């Protein structure tokens, strides 16, 4: 009697099927655990460097504040940069329209002469 006769599959086939049916949730959970472990390692490392958990936390808070200030500054510059880009795009569209209109006029003149 074989495995196919009894309706059972080999162990290696069952374990492979079980692993692939997660739908990606296992990968997300693993990534989340990795991020938490990395954060924990940074906190422990900074606590040892600063010789206290409070000192390590204060250093990490300083990093976060610096990053937040940089992001807020970049966000503040975004509207001005967008205005410049819109103006340049408008100028380019106008120049393209003028060129198309000039070419259309030349083509119309050439057709009239024929």
Short mmCIF file of N, CA and C in Angstrom, two decimals:
data_model
loop_
_atom_site.label_atom_id
_atom_site.label_comp_id
_atom_site.label_asym_id
_atom_site.label_seq_id
_atom_site.Cartn_x
_atom_site.Cartn_y
_atom_site.Cartn_z
N UNK A 1 0.84 -1.18 0.00
CA UNK A 1 0.00 0.00 0.00
C UNK A 1 0.89 1.25 0.00
N UNK A 2 0.61 2.23 -0.87
CA UNK A 2 1.41 3.45 -0.97
C UNK A 2 0.70 4.60 -0.27
N UNK A 3 1.42 5.71 -0.18
CA UNK A 3 0.84 6.89 0.46
C UNK A 3 -0.39 7.40 -0.29
N UNK A 4 -0.37 7.31 -1.63
CA UNK A 4 -1.50 7.80 -2.41
C UNK A 4 -2.73 6.93 -2.18
N UNK A 5 -2.52 5.66 -1.84
CA UNK A 5 -3.66 4.77 -1.57
C UNK A 5 -4.32 5.13 -0.24
N UNK A 6 -3.54 5.57 0.73
CA UNK A 6 -4.09 5.87 2.05
C UNK A 6 -4.58 7.32 2.17
N UNK A 7 -4.26 8.16 1.19
CA UNK A 7 -4.68 9.56 1.24
C UNK A 7 -3.72 10.44 2.01
N UNK A 8 -2.57 9.92 2.38
CA UNK A 8 -1.57 10.69 3.13
C UNK A 8 -0.46 11.12 2.19
N UNK A 9 0.09 12.28 2.48
CA UNK A 9 1.22 12.74 1.68
C UNK A 9 2.49 12.65 2.52
N UNK A 10 3.66 12.63 1.87
CA UNK A 10 4.90 12.54 2.62
C UNK A 10 5.08 13.75 3.55
N UNK A 11 5.87 13.61 4.57
CA UNK A 11 6.07 14.66 5.56
C UNK A 11 6.63 15.92 4.92
N UNK A 12 7.60 15.78 4.00
CA UNK A 12 8.20 16.97 3.40
C UNK A 12 7.20 17.75 2.56
N UNK A 13 6.26 17.08 1.95
CA UNK A 13 5.24 17.77 1.16
C UNK A 13 4.26 18.51 2.07
N UNK A 14 3.93 17.91 3.21
CA UNK A 14 3.00 18.55 4.14
C UNK A 14 3.61 19.80 4.75
N UNK A 15 4.87 19.75 5.15
CA UNK A 15 5.48 20.91 5.80
C UNK A 15 5.65 22.06 4.81
N UNK A 16 5.93 21.76 3.55
CA UNK A 16 6.07 22.80 2.54
C UNK A 16 4.73 23.48 2.29
N UNK A 17 3.67 22.70 2.22
CA UNK A 17 2.34 23.23 1.99
C UNK A 17 1.91 24.10 3.17
N UNK A 18 2.23 23.71 4.36
CA UNK A 18 1.86 24.46 5.55
C UNK A 18 2.59 25.81 5.59
N UNK A 19 3.86 25.83 5.21
CA UNK A 19 4.63 27.08 5.22
C UNK A 19 4.13 28.06 4.17
N UNK A 20 3.72 27.58 3.02
CA UNK A 20 3.34 28.48 1.93
C UNK A 20 1.93 29.02 2.09
N UNK A 21 1.14 28.56 3.02
CA UNK A 21 -0.24 29.01 3.14
C UNK A 21 -0.39 30.18 4.09
N UNK A 22 0.71 30.84 4.47
CA UNK A 22 0.63 31.94 5.42
C UNK A 22 0.09 33.22 4.81
N UNK A 23 0.18 33.41 3.52
CA UNK A 23 -0.32 34.60 2.88
C UNK A 23 0.53 35.83 3.13
N UNK A 24 1.77 35.68 3.56
CA UNK A 24 2.64 36.82 3.76
C UNK A 24 2.59 37.39 5.17
N UNK A 25 1.67 36.93 6.00
CA UNK A 25 1.57 37.43 7.36
C UNK A 25 2.80 37.11 8.18
N UNK A 26 3.41 35.97 7.92
CA UNK A 26 4.61 35.59 8.65
C UNK A 26 5.78 36.50 8.33
N UNK A 27 5.89 36.94 7.10
CA UNK A 27 6.96 37.84 6.71
C UNK A 27 6.80 39.19 7.38
N UNK A 28 5.58 39.69 7.44
CA UNK A 28 5.32 40.98 8.11
C UNK A 28 5.63 40.87 9.59
N UNK A 29 5.19 39.79 10.21
CA UNK A 29 5.44 39.59 11.63
C UNK A 29 6.94 39.50 11.90
N UNK A 30 7.66 38.80 11.05
CA UNK A 30 9.11 38.69 11.21
C UNK A 30 9.80 40.04 11.06
N UNK A 31 9.35 40.84 10.11
CA UNK A 31 9.92 42.18 9.92
C UNK A 31 9.64 43.06 11.13
N UNK A 32 8.43 42.96 11.68
CA UNK A 32 8.07 43.74 12.86
C UNK A 32 8.93 43.33 14.06
N UNK A 33 9.15 42.05 14.24
CA UNK A 33 10.01 41.58 15.33
C UNK A 33 11.44 42.08 15.12
N UNK A 34 11.91 42.05 13.89
CA UNK A 34 13.25 42.55 13.59
C UNK A 34 13.39 44.03 13.96
N UNK A 35 12.39 44.85 13.57
CA UNK A 35 12.45 46.28 13.90
C UNK A 35 12.44 46.51 15.41
N UNK A 36 11.62 45.76 16.12
CA UNK A 36 11.58 45.91 17.58
C UNK A 36 12.90 45.48 18.21
N UNK A 37 13.49 44.41 17.72
CA UNK A 37 14.78 43.95 18.25
C UNK A 37 15.87 44.97 17.95
N UNK A 38 15.84 45.56 16.77
CA UNK A 38 16.82 46.59 16.41
C UNK A 38 16.67 47.81 17.31
N UNK A 39 15.45 48.25 17.55
CA UNK A 39 15.21 49.37 18.44
C UNK A 39 15.69 49.05 19.85
N UNK A 40 15.42 47.84 20.31
CA UNK A 40 15.89 47.44 21.63
C UNK A 40 17.41 47.44 21.73
N UNK A 41 18.06 46.98 20.68
CA UNK A 41 19.53 46.97 20.68
C UNK A 41 20.09 48.39 20.71
N UNK A 42 19.45 49.30 19.98
CA UNK A 42 19.90 50.70 19.98
C UNK A 42 19.71 51.31 21.37
N UNK A 43 18.57 51.03 21.99
CA UNK A 43 18.32 51.57 23.33
C UNK A 43 19.34 51.02 24.32
N UNK A 44 19.61 49.73 24.27
CA UNK A 44 20.59 49.14 25.19
C UNK A 44 21.98 49.72 24.93
N UNK A 45 22.34 49.83 23.65
CA UNK A 45 23.65 50.38 23.31
C UNK A 45 23.81 51.81 23.79
N UNK A 46 22.81 52.63 23.57
CA UNK A 46 22.88 54.02 24.02
C UNK A 46 22.85 54.12 25.54
N UNK A 47 22.12 53.23 26.19
CA UNK A 47 22.08 53.23 27.66
C UNK A 47 23.46 52.90 28.23
N UNK A 48 24.15 51.97 27.60
CA UNK A 48 25.51 51.63 28.06
C UNK A 48 26.45 52.79 27.79
N UNK A 49 26.35 53.40 26.61
CA UNK A 49 27.24 54.52 26.26
C UNK A 49 27.03 55.71 27.19
N UNK A 50 25.78 56.04 27.46
CA UNK A 50 25.47 57.20 28.29
C UNK A 50 25.48 56.86 29.79
N UNK A 51 25.68 55.60 30.11
CA UNK A 51 25.76 55.10 31.48
C UNK A 51 24.46 55.22 32.26
N UNK A 52 23.34 55.41 31.54
CA UNK A 52 22.02 55.37 32.18
C UNK A 52 20.96 55.23 31.09
N UNK A 53 19.85 54.64 31.46
CA UNK A 53 18.76 54.47 30.51
C UNK A 53 18.18 55.84 30.16
N UNK A 54 18.09 56.73 31.14
CA UNK A 54 17.56 58.07 30.89
C UNK A 54 18.46 58.84 29.93
N UNK A 55 19.76 58.72 30.09
CA UNK A 55 20.69 59.40 29.20
C UNK A 55 20.60 58.85 27.78
N UNK A 56 20.49 57.53 27.68
CA UNK A 56 20.33 56.91 26.36
C UNK A 56 19.04 57.34 25.70
N UNK A 57 17.96 57.39 26.47
CA UNK A 57 16.68 57.85 25.94
C UNK A 57 16.73 59.29 25.49
N UNK A 58 17.43 60.13 26.26
CA UNK A 58 17.56 61.54 25.89
C UNK A 58 18.33 61.68 24.59
N UNK A 59 19.36 60.88 24.40
CA UNK A 59 20.13 60.94 23.15
C UNK A 59 19.26 60.53 21.96
N UNK A 60 18.48 59.48 22.15
CA UNK A 60 17.59 59.02 21.07
C UNK A 60 16.52 60.07 20.80
N UNK A 61 16.00 60.70 21.85
CA UNK A 61 15.02 61.78 21.66
C UNK A 61 15.63 62.93 20.86
N UNK A 62 16.90 63.22 21.11
CA UNK A 62 17.58 64.27 20.34
C UNK A 62 17.66 63.91 18.87
N UNK A 63 17.95 62.64 18.56
CA UNK A 63 18.00 62.19 17.17
C UNK A 63 16.63 62.37 16.52
N UNK A 64 15.59 61.97 17.24
CA UNK A 64 14.24 62.05 16.69
C UNK A 64 13.86 63.52 16.44
N UNK A 65 14.20 64.40 17.38
CA UNK A 65 13.88 65.82 17.22
C UNK A 65 14.62 66.42 16.03
N UNK A 66 15.87 66.04 15.85
CA UNK A 66 16.65 66.53 14.71
C UNK A 66 16.03 66.05 13.40
N UNK A 67 15.66 64.78 13.35
CA UNK A 67 15.02 64.23 12.15
C UNK A 67 13.69 64.90 11.86
N UNK A 68 12.91 65.13 12.90
CA UNK A 68 11.62 65.79 12.72
C UNK A 68 11.82 67.21 12.20
N UNK A 69 12.79 67.94 12.75
CA UNK A 69 13.05 69.30 12.29
C UNK A 69 13.47 69.32 10.82
N UNK A 70 14.29 68.35 10.43
CA UNK A 70 14.72 68.27 9.02
C UNK A 70 13.54 68.01 8.10
N UNK A 71 12.68 67.09 8.51
CA UNK A 71 11.50 66.77 7.69
C UNK A 71 10.57 67.97 7.60
N UNK A 72 10.34 68.64 8.71
CA UNK A 72 9.45 69.80 8.70
C UNK A 72 10.02 70.92 7.82
N UNK A 73 11.34 71.10 7.85
CA UNK A 73 11.97 72.11 7.02
C UNK A 73 11.82 71.75 5.54
N UNK A 74 12.00 70.45 5.22
CA UNK A 74 11.85 70.01 3.83
C UNK A 74 10.40 70.17 3.37
N UNK A 75 9.46 69.89 4.26
CA UNK A 75 8.05 70.05 3.91
C UNK A 75 7.73 71.52 3.67
N UNK A 76 8.33 72.40 4.47
CA UNK A 76 8.11 73.83 4.30
C UNK A 76 8.61 74.35 2.97
N UNK A 77 9.66 73.75 2.44
CA UNK A 77 10.22 74.17 1.15
C UNK A 77 9.45 73.57 -0.02
N UNK A 78 8.67 72.54 0.22
CA UNK A 78 8.00 71.84 -0.86
C UNK A 78 7.03 72.73 -1.64
N UNK A 79 6.19 73.56 -1.01
CA UNK A 79 5.28 74.38 -1.80
C UNK A 79 6.00 75.36 -2.73
N UNK A 80 7.09 75.95 -2.27
CA UNK A 80 7.84 76.88 -3.12
C UNK A 80 8.44 76.15 -4.31
N UNK A 81 8.99 74.96 -4.06
CA UNK A 81 9.56 74.17 -5.15
C UNK A 81 8.48 73.75 -6.14
N UNK A 82 7.29 73.43 -5.63
CA UNK A 82 6.19 73.04 -6.51
C UNK A 82 5.75 74.22 -7.37
N UNK A 83 5.73 75.42 -6.78
CA UNK A 83 5.36 76.60 -7.56
C UNK A 83 6.35 76.84 -8.70
N UNK A 84 7.63 76.70 -8.41
CA UNK A 84 8.65 76.88 -9.45
C UNK A 84 8.48 75.84 -10.54
N UNK A 85 8.23 74.58 -10.14
CA UNK A 85 8.07 73.51 -11.13
C UNK A 85 6.84 73.75 -12.00
N UNK A 86 5.76 74.22 -11.40
CA UNK A 86 4.54 74.50 -12.17
C UNK A 86 4.80 75.63 -13.16
N UNK A 87 5.52 76.66 -12.71
CA UNK A 87 5.82 77.77 -13.60
C UNK A 87 6.67 77.32 -14.79
N UNK A 88 7.70 76.50 -14.51
CA UNK A 88 8.55 76.00 -15.58
C UNK A 88 7.76 75.11 -16.54
N UNK A 89 6.87 74.28 -16.00
CA UNK A 89 6.05 73.41 -16.85
C UNK A 89 5.13 74.25 -17.72
N UNK A 90 4.57 75.31 -17.15
CA UNK A 90 3.71 76.20 -17.94
C UNK A 90 4.47 76.88 -19.06
N UNK A 91 5.69 77.34 -18.75
CA UNK A 91 6.52 77.97 -19.78
C UNK A 91 6.86 76.99 -20.90
N UNK A 92 7.19 75.76 -20.50
CA UNK A 92 7.52 74.74 -21.51
C UNK A 92 6.31 74.41 -22.37
N UNK A 93 5.13 74.33 -21.75
CA UNK A 93 3.91 74.04 -22.52
C UNK A 93 3.61 75.18 -23.49
N UNK A 94 3.80 76.42 -23.04
CA UNK A 94 3.56 77.55 -23.92
C UNK A 94 4.52 77.54 -25.10
N UNK A 95 5.79 77.26 -24.83
CA UNK A 95 6.78 77.20 -25.90
C UNK A 95 6.46 76.08 -26.88
N UNK A 96 6.03 74.95 -26.36
CA UNK A 96 5.66 73.83 -27.22
C UNK A 96 4.46 74.19 -28.07
N UNK A 97 3.48 74.84 -27.45
CA UNK A 97 2.29 75.26 -28.20
C UNK A 97 2.64 76.24 -29.30
N UNK A 98 3.52 77.19 -29.00
CA UNK A 98 3.95 78.16 -30.01
C UNK A 98 4.66 77.47 -31.17
N UNK A 99 5.51 76.50 -30.84
CA UNK A 99 6.24 75.77 -31.89
C UNK A 99 5.28 74.97 -32.75
N UNK A 100 4.30 74.32 -32.13
CA UNK A 100 3.33 73.54 -32.89
C UNK A 100 2.51 74.46 -33.79
N UNK A 101 2.12 75.62 -33.25
CA UNK A 101 1.34 76.56 -34.04
C UNK A 101 2.14 77.08 -35.24
N UNK A 102 3.40 77.40 -35.02
CA UNK A 102 4.26 77.88 -36.11
C UNK A 102 4.42 76.80 -37.18
N UNK A 103 4.62 75.57 -36.77
CA UNK A 103 4.79 74.47 -37.72
C UNK A 103 3.50 74.23 -38.48
N UNK A 104 2.36 74.35 -37.79
CA UNK A 104 1.07 74.18 -38.47
C UNK A 104 0.87 75.27 -39.52
N UNK A 105 1.27 76.48 -39.21
CA UNK A 105 1.14 77.59 -40.17
C UNK A 105 2.02 77.33 -41.40
N UNK A 106 3.24 76.86 -41.17
CA UNK A 106 4.14 76.55 -42.30
C UNK A 106 3.55 75.44 -43.16
N UNK A 107 2.99 74.43 -42.51
CA UNK A 107 2.41 73.30 -43.26
C UNK A 107 1.21 73.79 -44.07
N UNK A 108 0.38 74.66 -43.46
CA UNK A 108 -0.79 75.17 -44.18
C UNK A 108 -0.35 75.99 -45.37
N UNK A 109 0.69 76.82 -45.23
CA UNK A 109 1.21 77.61 -46.36
C UNK A 109 1.74 76.71 -47.46
N UNK A 110 2.44 75.65 -47.08
CA UNK A 110 2.99 74.72 -48.07
C UNK A 110 1.88 74.03 -48.82
N UNK A 111 0.78 73.68 -48.14
CA UNK A 111 -0.32 73.01 -48.81
C UNK A 111 -1.07 73.97 -49.75
N UNK A 112 -1.15 75.23 -49.36
CA UNK A 112 -1.84 76.23 -50.21
C UNK A 112 -1.08 76.43 -51.52
N UNK A 113 0.25 76.36 -51.46
CA UNK A 113 1.08 76.59 -52.64
C UNK A 113 1.01 75.44 -53.62
N UNK A 114 0.58 74.29 -53.19
CA UNK A 114 0.55 73.14 -54.08
C UNK A 114 -0.56 73.16 -55.02
#
